[in-house]
CSV table of N, CA and C in Angstrom, one decimal:
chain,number,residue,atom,x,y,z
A,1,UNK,N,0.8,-1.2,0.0
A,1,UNK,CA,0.0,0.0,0.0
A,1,UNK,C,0.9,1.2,0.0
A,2,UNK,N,0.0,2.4,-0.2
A,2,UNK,CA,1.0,3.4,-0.4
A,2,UNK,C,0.3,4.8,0.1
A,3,UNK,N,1.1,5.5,1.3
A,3,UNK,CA,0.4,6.4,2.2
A,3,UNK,C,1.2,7.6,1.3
A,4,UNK,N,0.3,8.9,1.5
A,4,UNK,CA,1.0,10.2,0.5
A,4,UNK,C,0.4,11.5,1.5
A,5,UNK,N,1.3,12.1,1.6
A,5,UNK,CA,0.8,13.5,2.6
A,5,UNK,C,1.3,14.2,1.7
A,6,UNK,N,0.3,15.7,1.4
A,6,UNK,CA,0.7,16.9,0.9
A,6,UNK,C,0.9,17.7,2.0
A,7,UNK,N,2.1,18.9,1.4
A,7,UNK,CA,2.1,19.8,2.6
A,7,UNK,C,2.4,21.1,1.4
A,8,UNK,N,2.5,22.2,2.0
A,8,UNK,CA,2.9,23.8,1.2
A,8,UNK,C,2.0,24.5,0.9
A,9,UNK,N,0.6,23.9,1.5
A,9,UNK,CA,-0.3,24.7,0.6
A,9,UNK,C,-0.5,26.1,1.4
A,10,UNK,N,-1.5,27.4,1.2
A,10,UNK,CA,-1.3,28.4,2.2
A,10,UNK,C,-2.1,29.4,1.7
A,11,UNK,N,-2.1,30.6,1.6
A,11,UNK,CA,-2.9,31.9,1.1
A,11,UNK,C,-1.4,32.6,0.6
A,12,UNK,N,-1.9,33.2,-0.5
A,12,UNK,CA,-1.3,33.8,-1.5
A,12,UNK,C,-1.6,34.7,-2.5
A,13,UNK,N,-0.8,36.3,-2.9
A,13,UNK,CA,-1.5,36.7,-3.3
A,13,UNK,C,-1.5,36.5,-4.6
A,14,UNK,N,-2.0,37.0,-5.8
A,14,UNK,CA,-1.9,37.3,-7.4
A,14,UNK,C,-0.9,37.1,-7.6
A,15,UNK,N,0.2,36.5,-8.3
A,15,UNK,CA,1.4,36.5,-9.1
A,15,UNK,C,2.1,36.0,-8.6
A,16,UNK,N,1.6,35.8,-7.3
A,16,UNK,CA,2.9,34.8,-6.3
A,16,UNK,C,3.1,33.4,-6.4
A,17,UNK,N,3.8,32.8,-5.8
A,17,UNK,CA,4.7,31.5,-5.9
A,17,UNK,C,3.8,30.6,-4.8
A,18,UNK,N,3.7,29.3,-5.0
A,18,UNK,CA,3.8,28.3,-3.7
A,18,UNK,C,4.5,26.9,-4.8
A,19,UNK,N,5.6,26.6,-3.5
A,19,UNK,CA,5.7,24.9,-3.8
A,19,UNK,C,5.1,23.7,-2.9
A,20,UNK,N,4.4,22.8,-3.9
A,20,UNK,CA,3.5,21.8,-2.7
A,20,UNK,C,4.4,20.8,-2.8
A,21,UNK,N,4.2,19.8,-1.6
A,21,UNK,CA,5.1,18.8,-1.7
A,21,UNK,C,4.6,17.3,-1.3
A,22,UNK,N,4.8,16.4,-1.9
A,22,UNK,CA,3.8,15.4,-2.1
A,22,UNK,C,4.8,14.1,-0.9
A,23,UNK,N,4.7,13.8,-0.1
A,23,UNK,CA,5.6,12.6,0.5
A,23,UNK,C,5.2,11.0,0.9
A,24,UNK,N,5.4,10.1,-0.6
A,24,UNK,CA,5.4,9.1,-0.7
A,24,UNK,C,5.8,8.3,0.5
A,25,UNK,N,4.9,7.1,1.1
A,25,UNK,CA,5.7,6.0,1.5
A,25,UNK,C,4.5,4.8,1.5
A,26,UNK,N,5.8,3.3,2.2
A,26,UNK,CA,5.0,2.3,1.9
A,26,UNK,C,5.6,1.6,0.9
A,27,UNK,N,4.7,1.2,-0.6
A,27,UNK,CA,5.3,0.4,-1.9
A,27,UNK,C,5.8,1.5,-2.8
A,28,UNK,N,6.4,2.1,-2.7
A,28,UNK,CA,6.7,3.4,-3.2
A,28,UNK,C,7.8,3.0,-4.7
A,29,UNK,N,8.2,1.5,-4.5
A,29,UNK,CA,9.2,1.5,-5.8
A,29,UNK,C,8.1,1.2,-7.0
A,30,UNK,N,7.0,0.1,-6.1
A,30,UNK,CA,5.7,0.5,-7.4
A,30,UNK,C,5.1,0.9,-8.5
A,31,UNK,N,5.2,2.4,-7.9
A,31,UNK,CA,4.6,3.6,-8.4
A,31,UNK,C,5.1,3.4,-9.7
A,32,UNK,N,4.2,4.1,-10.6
A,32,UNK,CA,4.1,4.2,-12.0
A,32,UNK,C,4.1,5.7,-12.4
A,33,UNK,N,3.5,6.3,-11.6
A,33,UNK,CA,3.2,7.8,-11.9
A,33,UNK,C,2.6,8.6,-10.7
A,34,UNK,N,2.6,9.9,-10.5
A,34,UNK,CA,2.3,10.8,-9.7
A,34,UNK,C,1.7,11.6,-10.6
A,35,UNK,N,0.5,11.8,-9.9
A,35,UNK,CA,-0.3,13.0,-10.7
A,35,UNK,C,-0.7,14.2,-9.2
A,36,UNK,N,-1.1,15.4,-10.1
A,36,UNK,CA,-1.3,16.2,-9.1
A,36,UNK,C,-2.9,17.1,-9.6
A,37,UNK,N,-3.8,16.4,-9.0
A,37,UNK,CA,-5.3,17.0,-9.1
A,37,UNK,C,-5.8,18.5,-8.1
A,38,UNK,N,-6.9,18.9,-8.5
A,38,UNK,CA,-7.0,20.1,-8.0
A,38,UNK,C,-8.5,20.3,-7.9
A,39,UNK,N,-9.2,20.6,-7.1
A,39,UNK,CA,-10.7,20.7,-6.8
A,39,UNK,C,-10.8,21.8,-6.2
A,40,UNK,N,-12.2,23.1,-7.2
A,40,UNK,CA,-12.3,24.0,-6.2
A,40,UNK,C,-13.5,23.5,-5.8
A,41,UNK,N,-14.3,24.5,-4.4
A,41,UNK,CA,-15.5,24.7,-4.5
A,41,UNK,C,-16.2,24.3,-5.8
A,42,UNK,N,-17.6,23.6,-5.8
A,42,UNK,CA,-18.7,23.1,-6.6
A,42,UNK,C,-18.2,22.9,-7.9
A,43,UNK,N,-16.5,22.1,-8.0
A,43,UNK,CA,-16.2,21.6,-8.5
A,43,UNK,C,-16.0,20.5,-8.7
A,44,UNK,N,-15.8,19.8,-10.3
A,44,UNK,CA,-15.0,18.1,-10.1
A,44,UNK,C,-13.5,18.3,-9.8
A,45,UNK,N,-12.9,17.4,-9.4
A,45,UNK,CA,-11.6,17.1,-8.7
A,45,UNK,C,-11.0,16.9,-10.8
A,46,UNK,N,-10.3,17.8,-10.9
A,46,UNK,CA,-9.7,17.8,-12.0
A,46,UNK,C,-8.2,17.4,-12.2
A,47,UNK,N,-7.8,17.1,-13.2
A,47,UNK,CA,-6.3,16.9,-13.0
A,47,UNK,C,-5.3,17.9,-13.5
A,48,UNK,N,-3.9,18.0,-13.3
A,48,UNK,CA,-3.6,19.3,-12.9
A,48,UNK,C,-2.1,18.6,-13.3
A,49,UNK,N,-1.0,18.1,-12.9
A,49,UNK,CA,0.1,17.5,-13.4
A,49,UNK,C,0.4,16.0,-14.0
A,50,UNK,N,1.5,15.6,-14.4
A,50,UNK,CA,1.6,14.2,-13.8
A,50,UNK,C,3.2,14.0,-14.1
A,51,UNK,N,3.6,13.1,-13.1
A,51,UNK,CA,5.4,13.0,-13.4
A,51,UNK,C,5.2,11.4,-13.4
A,52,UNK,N,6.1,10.4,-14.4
A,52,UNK,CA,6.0,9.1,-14.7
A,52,UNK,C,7.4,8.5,-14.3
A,53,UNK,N,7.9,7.6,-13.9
A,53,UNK,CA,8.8,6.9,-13.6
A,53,UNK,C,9.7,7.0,-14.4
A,54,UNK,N,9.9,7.5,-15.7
A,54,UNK,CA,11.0,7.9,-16.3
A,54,UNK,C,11.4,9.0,-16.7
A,55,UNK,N,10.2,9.7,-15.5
A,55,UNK,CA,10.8,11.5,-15.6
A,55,UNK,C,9.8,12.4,-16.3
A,56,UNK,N,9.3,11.4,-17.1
A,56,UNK,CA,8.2,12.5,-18.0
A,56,UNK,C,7.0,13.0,-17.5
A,57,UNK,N,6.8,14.6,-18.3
A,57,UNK,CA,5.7,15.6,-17.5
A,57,UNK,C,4.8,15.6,-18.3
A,58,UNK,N,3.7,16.1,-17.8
A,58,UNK,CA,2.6,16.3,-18.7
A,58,UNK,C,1.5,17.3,-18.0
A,59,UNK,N,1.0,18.3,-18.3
A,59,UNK,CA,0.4,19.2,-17.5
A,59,UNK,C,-1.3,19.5,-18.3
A,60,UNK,N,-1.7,19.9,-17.6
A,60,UNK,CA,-3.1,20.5,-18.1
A,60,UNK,C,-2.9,21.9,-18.7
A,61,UNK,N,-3.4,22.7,-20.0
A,61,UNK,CA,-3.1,23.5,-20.3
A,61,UNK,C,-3.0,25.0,-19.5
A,62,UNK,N,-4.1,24.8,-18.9
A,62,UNK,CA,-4.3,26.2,-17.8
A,62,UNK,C,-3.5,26.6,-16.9
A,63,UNK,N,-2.5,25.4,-16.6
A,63,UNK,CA,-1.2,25.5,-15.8
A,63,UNK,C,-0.1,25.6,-17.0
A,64,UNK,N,0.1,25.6,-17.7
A,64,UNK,CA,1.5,25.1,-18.7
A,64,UNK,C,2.1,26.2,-18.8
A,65,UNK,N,3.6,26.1,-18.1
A,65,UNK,CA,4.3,27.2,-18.6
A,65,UNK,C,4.4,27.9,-16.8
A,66,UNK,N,3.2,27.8,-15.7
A,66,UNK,CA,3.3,28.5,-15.1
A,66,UNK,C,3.9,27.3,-13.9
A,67,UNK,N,3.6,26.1,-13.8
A,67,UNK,CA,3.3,25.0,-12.6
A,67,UNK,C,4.5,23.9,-13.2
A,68,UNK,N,5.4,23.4,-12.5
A,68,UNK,CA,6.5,22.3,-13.0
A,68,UNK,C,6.2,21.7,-11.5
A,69,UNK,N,5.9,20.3,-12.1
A,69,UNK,CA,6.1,19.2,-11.4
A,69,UNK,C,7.6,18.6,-11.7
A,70,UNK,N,7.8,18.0,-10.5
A,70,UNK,CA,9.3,17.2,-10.7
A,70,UNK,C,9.4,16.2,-9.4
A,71,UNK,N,10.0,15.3,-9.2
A,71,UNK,CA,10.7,14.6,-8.7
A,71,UNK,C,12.0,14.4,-7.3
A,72,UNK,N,12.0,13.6,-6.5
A,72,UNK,CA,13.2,13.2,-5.5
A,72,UNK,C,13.4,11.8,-5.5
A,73,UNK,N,13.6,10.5,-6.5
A,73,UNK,CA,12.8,10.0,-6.2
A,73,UNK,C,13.7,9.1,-4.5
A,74,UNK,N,15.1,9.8,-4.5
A,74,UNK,CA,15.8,9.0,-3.0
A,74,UNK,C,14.9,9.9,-2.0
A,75,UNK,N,14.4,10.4,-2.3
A,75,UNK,CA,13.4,11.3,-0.5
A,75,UNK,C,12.0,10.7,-1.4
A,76,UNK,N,11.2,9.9,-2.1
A,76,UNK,CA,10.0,9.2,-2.3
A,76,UNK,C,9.2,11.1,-2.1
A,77,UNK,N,9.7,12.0,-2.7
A,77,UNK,CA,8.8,12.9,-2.7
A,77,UNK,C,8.7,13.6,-4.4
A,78,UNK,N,7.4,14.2,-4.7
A,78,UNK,CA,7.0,15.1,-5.7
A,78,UNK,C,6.6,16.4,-5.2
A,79,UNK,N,7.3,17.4,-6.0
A,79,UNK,CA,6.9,18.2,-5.5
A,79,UNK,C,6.0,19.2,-6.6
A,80,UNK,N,5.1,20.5,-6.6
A,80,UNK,CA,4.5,21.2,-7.7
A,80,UNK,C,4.9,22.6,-7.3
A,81,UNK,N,6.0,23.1,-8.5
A,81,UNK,CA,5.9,24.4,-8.1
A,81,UNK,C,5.0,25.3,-8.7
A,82,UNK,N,4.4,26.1,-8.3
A,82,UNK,CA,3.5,26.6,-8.8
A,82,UNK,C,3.7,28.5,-8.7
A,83,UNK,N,4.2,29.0,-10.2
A,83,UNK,CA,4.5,30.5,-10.0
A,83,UNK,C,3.3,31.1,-10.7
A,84,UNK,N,3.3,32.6,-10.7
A,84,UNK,CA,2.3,33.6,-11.4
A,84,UNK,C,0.9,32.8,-10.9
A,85,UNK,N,0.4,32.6,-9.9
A,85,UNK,CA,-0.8,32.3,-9.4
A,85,UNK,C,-1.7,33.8,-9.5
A,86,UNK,N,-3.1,32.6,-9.9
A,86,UNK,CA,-4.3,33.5,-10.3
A,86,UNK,C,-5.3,32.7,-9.2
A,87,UNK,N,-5.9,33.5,-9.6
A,87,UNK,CA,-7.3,33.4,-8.6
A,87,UNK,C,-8.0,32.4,-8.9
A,88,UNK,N,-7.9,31.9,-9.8
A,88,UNK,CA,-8.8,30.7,-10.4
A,88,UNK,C,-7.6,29.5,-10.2
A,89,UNK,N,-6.6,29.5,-9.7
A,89,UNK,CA,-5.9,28.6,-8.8
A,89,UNK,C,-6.0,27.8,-7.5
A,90,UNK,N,-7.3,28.5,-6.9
A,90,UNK,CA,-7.8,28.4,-5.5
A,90,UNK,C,-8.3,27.2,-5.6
A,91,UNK,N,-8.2,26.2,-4.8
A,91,UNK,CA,-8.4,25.2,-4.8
A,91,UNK,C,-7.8,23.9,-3.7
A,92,UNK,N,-8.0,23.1,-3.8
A,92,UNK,CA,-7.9,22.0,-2.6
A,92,UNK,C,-6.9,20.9,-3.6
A,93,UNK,N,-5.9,20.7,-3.3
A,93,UNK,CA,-4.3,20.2,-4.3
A,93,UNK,C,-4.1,18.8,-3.8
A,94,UNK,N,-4.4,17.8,-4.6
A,94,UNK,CA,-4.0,16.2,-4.1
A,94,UNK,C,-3.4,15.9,-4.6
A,95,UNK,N,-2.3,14.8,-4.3
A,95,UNK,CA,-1.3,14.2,-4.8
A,95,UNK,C,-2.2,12.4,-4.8
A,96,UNK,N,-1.9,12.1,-6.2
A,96,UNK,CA,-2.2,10.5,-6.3
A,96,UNK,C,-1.1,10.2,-6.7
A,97,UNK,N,-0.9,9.1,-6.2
A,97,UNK,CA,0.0,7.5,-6.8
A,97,UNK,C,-0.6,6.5,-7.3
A,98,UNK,N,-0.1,6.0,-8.5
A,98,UNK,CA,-0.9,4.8,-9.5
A,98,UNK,C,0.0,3.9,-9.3
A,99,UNK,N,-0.6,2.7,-9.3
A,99,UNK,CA,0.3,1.7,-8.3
A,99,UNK,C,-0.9,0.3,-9.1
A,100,UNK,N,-0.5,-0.4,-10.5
A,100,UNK,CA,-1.2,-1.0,-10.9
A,100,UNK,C,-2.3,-0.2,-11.4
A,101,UNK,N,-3.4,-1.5,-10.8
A,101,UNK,CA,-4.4,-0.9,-11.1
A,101,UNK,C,-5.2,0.1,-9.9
A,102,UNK,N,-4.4,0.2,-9.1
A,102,UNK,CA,-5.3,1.1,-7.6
A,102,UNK,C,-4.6,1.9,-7.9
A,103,UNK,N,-5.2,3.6,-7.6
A,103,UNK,CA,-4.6,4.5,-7.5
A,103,UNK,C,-4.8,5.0,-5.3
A,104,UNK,N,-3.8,5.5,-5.0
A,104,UNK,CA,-4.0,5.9,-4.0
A,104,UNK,C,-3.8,7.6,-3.6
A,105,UNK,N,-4.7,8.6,-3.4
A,105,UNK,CA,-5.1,9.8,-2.6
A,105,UNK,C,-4.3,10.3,-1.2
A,106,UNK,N,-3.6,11.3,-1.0
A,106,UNK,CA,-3.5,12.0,-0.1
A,106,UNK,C,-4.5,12.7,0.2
A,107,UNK,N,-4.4,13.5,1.4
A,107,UNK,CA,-5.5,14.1,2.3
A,107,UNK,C,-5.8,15.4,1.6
A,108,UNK,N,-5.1,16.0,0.8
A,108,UNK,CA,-5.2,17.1,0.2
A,108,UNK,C,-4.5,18.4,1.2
A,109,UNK,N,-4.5,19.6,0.0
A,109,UNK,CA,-3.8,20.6,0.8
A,109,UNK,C,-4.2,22.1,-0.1
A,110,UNK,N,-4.9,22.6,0.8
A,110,UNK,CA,-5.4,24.0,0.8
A,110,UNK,C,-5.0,25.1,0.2
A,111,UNK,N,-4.6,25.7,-0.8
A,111,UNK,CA,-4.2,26.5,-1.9
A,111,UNK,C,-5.5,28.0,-2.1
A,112,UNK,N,-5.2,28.8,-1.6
A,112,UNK,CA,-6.0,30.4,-1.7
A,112,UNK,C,-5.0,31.2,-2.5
A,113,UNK,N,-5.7,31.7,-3.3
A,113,UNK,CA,-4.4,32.7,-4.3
A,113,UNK,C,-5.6,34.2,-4.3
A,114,UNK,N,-5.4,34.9,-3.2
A,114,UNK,CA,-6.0,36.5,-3.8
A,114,UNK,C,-6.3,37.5,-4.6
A,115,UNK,N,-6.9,38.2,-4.9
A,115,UNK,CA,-6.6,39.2,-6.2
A,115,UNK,C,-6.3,40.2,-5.2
């Protein structure tokens, strides 16, 4: 099995920076991929990054260019940096692990970006 805690999330204003940080453990050599979903208010839980076991990224377009996911994989962590934050950033930030066919959820982590 495979436990995941996000942490970094916080209030922030317009243009500013946050990096989240995703901390694998458990079956962690497993893993296939890390993705990074994003849910606001009276929203679907959308997807948002993904980093794959051989390094490769892949982002949603509304992030691209501003949000780099990347890798540790000796500290079993992911982290999302996330610069030039907008308002429509606001949202509740999970980190998944795909592990076969189960994917496994962290607790999420709280992201406000102000105008």
């Amino acid at each position: 099995q495979v436990q995941l805690v996000e942490s970094g999330g916080g209030l922030v204003q317009a243009g500013g920076s946050l990096r989240l940080s995703c901390a694998a453990s458990g079956s962690t050599f497993s893993i296939a991929a890390i993705d990074w979903y994003r849910q606001a208010p009276g929203k679907q839980r959308d997807w948002v990054a993904t980093i794959d076991r051989g390094g490769n990224t892949m982002y949603t377009d509304s992030v691209k260019g501003r949000f780099t996911i990347s890798r540790d994989n000796a500290k079993n962590l992911v982290s999302l940096q996330m610069d030039s934050l907008k308002p429509e950033d606001t949202a509740v930030y999970y980190c998944k692990a795909n592990r076969g066919n189960f994917a496994y959820w962290g607790q999420g982590t709280q992201v406000t970006v102000s105008s």
